[in-house]
mmCIF file of C-alpha atoms in Angstrom:
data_model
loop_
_atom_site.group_PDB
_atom_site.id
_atom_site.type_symbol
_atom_site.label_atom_id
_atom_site.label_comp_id
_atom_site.label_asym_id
_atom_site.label_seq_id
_atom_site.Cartn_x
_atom_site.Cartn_y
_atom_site.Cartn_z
ATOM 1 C CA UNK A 552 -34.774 43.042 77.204
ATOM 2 C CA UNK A 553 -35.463 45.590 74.927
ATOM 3 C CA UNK A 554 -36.599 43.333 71.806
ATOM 4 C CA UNK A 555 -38.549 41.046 74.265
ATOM 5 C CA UNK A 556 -40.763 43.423 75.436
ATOM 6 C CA UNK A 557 -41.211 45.102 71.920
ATOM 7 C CA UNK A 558 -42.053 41.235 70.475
ATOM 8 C CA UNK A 559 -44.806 40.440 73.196
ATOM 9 C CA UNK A 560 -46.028 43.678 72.562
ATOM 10 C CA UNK A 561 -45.885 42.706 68.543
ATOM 11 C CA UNK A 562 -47.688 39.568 69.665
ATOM 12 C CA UNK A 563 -50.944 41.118 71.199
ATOM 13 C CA UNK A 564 -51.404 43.868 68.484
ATOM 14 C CA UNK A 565 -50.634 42.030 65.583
ATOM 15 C CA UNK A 566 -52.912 39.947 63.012
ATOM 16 C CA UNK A 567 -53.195 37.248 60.489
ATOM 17 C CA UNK A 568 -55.047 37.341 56.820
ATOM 18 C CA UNK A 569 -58.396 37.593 58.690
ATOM 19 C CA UNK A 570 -57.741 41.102 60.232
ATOM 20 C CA UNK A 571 -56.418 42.569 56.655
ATOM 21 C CA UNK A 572 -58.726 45.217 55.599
ATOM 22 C CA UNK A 573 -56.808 45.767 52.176
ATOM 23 C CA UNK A 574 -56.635 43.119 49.160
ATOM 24 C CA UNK A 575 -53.463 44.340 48.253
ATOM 25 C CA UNK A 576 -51.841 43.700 51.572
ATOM 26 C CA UNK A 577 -54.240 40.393 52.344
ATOM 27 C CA UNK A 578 -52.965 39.319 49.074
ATOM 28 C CA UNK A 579 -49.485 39.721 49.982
ATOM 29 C CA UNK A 580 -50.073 37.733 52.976
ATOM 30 C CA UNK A 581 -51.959 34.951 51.689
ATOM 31 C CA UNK A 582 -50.254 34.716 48.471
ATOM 32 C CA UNK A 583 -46.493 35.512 49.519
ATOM 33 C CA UNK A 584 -45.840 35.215 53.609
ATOM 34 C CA UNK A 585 -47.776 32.404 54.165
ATOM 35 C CA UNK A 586 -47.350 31.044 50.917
ATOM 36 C CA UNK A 587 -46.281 27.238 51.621
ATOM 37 C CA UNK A 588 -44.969 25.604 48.393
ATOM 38 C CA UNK A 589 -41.269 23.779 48.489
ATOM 39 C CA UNK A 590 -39.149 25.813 45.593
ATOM 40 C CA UNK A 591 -36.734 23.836 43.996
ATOM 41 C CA UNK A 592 -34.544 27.326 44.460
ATOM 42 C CA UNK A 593 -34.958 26.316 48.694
ATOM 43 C CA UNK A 594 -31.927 23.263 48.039
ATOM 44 C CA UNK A 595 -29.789 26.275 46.759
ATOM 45 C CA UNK A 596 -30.406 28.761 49.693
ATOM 46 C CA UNK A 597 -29.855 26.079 51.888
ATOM 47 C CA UNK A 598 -27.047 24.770 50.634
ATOM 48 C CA UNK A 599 -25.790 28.405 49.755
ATOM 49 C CA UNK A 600 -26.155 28.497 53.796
ATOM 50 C CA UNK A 601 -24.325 25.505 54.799
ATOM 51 C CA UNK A 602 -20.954 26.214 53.258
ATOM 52 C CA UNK A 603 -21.022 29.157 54.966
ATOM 53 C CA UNK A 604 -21.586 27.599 58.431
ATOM 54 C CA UNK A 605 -19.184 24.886 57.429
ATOM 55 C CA UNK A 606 -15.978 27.559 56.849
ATOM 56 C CA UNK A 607 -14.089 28.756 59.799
ATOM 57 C CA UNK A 608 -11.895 30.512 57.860
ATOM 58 C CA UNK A 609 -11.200 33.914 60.179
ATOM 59 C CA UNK A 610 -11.296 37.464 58.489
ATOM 60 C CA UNK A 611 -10.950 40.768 59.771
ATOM 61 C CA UNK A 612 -13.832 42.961 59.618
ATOM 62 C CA UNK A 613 -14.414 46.496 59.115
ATOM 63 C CA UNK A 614 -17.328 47.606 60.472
ATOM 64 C CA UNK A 615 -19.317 50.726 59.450
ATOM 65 C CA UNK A 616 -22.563 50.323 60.546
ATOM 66 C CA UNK A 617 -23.787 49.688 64.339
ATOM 67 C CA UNK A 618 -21.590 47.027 65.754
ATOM 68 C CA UNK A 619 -21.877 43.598 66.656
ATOM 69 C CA UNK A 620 -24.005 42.404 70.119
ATOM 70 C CA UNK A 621 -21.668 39.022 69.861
ATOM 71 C CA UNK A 622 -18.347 39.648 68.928
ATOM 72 C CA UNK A 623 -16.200 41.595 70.969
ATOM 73 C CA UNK A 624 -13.183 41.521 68.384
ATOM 74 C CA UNK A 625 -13.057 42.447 64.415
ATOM 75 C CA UNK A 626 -11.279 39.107 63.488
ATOM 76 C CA UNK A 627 -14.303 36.486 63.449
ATOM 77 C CA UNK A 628 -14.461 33.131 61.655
ATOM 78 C CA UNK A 629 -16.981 33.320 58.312
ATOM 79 C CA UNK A 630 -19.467 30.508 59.895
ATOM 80 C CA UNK A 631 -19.669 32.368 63.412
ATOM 81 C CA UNK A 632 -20.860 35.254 60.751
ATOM 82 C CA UNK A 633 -22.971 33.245 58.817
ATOM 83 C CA UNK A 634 -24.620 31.767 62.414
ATOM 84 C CA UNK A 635 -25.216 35.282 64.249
ATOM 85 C CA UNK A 636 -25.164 38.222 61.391
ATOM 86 C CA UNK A 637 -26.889 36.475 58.498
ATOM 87 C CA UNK A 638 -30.565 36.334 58.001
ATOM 88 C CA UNK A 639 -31.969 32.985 59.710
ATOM 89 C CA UNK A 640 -33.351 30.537 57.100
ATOM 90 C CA UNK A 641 -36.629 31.574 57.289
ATOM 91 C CA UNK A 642 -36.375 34.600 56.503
ATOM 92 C CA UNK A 643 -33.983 34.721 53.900
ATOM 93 C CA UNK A 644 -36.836 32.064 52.186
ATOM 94 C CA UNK A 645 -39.154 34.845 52.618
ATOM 95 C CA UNK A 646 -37.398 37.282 51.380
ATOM 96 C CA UNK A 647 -36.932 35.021 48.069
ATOM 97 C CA UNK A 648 -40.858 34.747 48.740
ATOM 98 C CA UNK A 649 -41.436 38.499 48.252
ATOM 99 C CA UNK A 650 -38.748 38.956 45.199
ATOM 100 C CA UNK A 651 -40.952 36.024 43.508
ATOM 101 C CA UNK A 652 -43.838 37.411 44.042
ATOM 102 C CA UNK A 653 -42.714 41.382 42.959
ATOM 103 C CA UNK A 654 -40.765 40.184 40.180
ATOM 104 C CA UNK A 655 -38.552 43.510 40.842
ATOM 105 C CA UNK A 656 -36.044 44.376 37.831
ATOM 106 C CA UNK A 657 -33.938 46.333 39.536
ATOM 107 C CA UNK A 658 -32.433 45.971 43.056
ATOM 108 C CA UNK A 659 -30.726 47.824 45.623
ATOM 109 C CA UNK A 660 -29.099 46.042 48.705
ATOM 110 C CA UNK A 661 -27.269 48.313 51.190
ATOM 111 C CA UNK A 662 -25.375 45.518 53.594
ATOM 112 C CA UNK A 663 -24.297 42.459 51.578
ATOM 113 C CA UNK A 664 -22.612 40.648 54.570
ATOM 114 C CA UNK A 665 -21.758 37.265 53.429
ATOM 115 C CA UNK A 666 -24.407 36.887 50.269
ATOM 116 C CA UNK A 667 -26.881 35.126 51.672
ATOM 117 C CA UNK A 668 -30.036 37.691 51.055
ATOM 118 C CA UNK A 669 -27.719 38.729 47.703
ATOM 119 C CA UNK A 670 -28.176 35.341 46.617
ATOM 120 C CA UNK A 671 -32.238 34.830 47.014
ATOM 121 C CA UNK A 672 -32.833 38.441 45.633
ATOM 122 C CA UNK A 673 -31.201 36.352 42.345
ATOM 123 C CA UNK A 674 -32.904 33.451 42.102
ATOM 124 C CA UNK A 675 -36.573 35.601 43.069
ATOM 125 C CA UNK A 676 -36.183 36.500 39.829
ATOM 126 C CA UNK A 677 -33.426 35.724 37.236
ATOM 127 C CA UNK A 678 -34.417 38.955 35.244
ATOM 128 C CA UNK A 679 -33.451 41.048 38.639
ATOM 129 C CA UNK A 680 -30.420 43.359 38.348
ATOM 130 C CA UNK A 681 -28.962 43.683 41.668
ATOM 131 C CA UNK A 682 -26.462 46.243 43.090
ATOM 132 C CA UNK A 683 -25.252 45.231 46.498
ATOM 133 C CA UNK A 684 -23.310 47.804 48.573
ATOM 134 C CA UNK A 685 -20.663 46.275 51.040
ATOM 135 C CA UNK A 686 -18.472 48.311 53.510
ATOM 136 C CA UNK A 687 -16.167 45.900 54.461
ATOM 137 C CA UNK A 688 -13.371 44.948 51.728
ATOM 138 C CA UNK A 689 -12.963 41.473 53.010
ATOM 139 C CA UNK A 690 -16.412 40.628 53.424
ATOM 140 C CA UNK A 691 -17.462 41.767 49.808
ATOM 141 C CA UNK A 692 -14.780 39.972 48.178
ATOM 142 C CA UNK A 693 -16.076 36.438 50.037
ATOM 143 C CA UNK A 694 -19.403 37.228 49.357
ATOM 144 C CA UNK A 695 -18.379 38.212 45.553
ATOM 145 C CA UNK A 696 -16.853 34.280 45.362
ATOM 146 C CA UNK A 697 -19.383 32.442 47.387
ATOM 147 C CA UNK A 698 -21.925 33.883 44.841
ATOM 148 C CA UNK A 699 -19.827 33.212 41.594
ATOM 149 C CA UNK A 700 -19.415 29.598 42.998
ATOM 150 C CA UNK A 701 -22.907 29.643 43.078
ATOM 151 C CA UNK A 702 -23.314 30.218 39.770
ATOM 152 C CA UNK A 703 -25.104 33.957 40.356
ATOM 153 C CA UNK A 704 -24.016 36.596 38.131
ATOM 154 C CA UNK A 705 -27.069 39.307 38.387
ATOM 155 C CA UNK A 706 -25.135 41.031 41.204
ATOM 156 C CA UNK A 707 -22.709 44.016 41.289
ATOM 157 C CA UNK A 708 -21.273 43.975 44.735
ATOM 158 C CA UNK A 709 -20.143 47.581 45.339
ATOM 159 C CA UNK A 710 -17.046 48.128 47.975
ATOM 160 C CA UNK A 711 -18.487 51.501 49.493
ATOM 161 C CA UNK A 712 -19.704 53.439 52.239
ATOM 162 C CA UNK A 713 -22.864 53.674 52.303
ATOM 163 C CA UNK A 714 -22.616 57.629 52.577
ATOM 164 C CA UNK A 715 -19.977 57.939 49.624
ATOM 165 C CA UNK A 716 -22.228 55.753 47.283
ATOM 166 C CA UNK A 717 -25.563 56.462 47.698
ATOM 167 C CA UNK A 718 -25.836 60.216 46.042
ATOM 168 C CA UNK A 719 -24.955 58.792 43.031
ATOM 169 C CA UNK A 720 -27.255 56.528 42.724
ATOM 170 C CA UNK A 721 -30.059 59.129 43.827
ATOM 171 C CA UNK A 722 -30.649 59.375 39.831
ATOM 172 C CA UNK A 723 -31.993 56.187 39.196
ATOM 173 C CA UNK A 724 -34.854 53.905 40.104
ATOM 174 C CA UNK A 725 -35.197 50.896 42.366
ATOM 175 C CA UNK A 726 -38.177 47.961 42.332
ATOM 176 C CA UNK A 727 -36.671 46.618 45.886
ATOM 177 C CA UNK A 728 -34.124 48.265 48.272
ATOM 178 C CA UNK A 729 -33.508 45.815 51.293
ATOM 179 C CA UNK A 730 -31.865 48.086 54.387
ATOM 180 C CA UNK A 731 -29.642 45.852 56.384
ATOM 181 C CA UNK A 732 -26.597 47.493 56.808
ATOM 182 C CA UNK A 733 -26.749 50.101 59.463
ATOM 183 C CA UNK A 734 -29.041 49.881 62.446
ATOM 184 C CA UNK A 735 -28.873 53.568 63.442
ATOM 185 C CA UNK A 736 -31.796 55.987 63.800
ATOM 186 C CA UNK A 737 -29.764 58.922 62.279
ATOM 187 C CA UNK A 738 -28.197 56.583 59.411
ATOM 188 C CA UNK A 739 -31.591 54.803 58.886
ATOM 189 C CA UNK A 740 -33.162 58.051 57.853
ATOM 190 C CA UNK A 741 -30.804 59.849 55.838
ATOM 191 C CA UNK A 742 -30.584 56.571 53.788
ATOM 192 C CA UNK A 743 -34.369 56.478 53.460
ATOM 193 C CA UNK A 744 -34.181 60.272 52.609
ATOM 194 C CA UNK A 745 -31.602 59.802 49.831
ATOM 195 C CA UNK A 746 -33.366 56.427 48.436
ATOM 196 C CA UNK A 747 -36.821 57.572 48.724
ATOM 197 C CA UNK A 748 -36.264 59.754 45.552
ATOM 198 C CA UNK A 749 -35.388 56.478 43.424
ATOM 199 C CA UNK A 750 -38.927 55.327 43.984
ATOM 200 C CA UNK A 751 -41.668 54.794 42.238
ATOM 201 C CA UNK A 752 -45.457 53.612 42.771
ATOM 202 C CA UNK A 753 -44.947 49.870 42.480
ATOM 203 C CA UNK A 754 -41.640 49.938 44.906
ATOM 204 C CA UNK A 755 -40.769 48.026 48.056
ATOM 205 C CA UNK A 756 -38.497 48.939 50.818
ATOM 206 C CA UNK A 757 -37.615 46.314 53.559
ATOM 207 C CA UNK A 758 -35.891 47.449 56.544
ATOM 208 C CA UNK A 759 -33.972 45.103 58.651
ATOM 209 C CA UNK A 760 -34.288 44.933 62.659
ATOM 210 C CA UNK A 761 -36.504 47.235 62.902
ATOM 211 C CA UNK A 762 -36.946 46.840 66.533
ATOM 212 C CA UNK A 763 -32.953 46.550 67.011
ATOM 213 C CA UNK A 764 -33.217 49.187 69.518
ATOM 214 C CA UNK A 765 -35.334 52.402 71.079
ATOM 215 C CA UNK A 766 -33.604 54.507 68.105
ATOM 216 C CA UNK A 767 -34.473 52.099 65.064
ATOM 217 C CA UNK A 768 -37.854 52.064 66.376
ATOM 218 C CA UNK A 769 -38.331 55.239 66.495
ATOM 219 C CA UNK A 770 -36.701 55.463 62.853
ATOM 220 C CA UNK A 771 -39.252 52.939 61.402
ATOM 221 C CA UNK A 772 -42.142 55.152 63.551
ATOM 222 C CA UNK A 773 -40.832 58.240 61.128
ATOM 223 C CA UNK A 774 -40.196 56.218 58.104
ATOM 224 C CA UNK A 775 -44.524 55.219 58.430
ATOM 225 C CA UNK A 776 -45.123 58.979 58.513
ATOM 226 C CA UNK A 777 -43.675 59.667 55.362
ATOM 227 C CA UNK A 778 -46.113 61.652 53.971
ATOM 228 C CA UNK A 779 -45.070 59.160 50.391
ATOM 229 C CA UNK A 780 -45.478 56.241 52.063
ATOM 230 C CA UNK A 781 -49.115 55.093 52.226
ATOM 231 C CA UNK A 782 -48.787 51.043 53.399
ATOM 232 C CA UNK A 783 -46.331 49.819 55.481
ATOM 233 C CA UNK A 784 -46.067 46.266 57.088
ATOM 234 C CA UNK A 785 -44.668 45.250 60.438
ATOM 235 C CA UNK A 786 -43.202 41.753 60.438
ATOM 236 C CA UNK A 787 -41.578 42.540 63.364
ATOM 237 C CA UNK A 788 -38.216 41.748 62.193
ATOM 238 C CA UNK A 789 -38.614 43.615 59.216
ATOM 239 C CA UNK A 790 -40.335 46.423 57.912
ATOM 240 C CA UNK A 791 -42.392 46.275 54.059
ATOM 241 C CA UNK A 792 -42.893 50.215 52.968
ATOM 242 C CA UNK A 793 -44.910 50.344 49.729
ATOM 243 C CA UNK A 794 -45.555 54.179 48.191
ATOM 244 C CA UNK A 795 -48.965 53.428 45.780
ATOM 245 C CA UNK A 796 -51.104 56.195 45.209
ATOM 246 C CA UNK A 797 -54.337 54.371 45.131
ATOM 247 C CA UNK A 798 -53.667 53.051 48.601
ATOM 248 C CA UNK A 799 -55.376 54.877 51.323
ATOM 249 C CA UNK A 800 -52.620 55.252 54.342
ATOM 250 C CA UNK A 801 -52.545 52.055 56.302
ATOM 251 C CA UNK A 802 -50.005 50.293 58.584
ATOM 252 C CA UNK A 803 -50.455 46.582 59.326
ATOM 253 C CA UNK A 804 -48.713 44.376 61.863
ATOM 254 C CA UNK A 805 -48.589 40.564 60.404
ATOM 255 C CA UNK A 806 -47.203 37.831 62.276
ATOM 256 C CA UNK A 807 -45.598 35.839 59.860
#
């Protein structure tokens, strides 16, 4: 009830290209969300998608982050996965929508479930080096052969807490981070806190679900105060934080 409420409240306060006061973020929307050309790269996500949904292979999950709203058992078969915790198709064509258009060289992924967002942060840009963090043992290691079968090999799939791997990458810098792992106000923020330091002026962080509950919207509510972060964009579903200096502080809500 929650999420309903939130999205018709979404619906009446948020905009299109015509009420985007900034050319960097009405180029962004014109140029990348709403950005309508077939890829050739779309047959691959799809079909990247559909063997997915097609194996009912079950696997025991360990879960670190939030918990599953579907499942009330840790063994679950890979499509039921693939059908209720994986990105929906349009969004994961977004998402390779918004690598294309940032041409980010290096990548950070914290939550790489079954591969699917992995695999368009890849083909976004072949020159993209991506390091994708996975809790769960099993999961990683399906992901780690669904995305060698797919012929992607710009990915180092970590098998890691997020809590015991992120300090040490603290030292380096990120183009893209894409939060979907943990959908936890308390989590959300000390991630953000620890990852803010690897970025730089040109940088984009997406959170995931950021309406998953009262607690990850107040997280995102936080995460727009930043006093680094000048734009942010509400998608509803996700969350775009960008950190340039010649911005002046804006937040947008696009319906996309």
């Amino acid at each position: 009830m929650f999420q309903i409420i939130e999205y018709i409240k979404f619906l009446f306060k948020s905009t299109n290209q015509h009420g985007v006061h900034s050319p960097f973020v009405y180029d962004l929307v014109t140029k990348c969300f709403y950005d309508k050309s077939i890829y050739k790269d779309y047959q691959f996500i799809k079909s990247y998608r559909q063997n997915l949904l097609e194996d009912s292979t079950e696997i025991t999950i360990t879960d670190f982050g939030s918990g599953s709203r579907v499942f009330n058992s840790n063994k679950r078969a890979i499509n039921a996965i693939a059908k209720t915790s994986g990105s929906t198709l349009k969004r994961i064509k977004l998402l390779y929508r918004i690598t294309k258009y940032f041409e980010p060289r290096q990548s950070l992924e914290l939550g790489t479930s079954l591969g699917m967002a992995t695999q368009v942060l890849a083909l976004g840009n072949p020159n993209n080096s991506i390091v994708s963090i996975e809790g769960c043992d099993q999961i990683s290691k399906i992901a780690e052969h669904q995305l060698k079968e797919a012929h992607i090999l710009n990915v180092d799939i970590i098998n890691s807490s997020f809590n015991e791997i992120l300090p040490k990458l603290a030292n380096k810098h990120f183009d893209l981070i894409f939060f979907d792992g943990h959908h936890e106000k308390e989590a959300t923020l000390n991630y953000f806190d620890i990852l803010i330091k690897t970025a730089h002026n040109d940088s984009v962080f997406i959170f995931d679900d950021i309406y998953w509950s009262k607690d990850m919207k107040a997280a995102w509510k936080e995460i727009k105060a930043h006093p680094d972060v000048t734009v942010t964009v509400d998608t509803f579903f996700w969350g775009l934080v960008f950190f340039r200096n010649e911005q002046v502080k804006q937040n947008f809500k696009i319906r996309v």
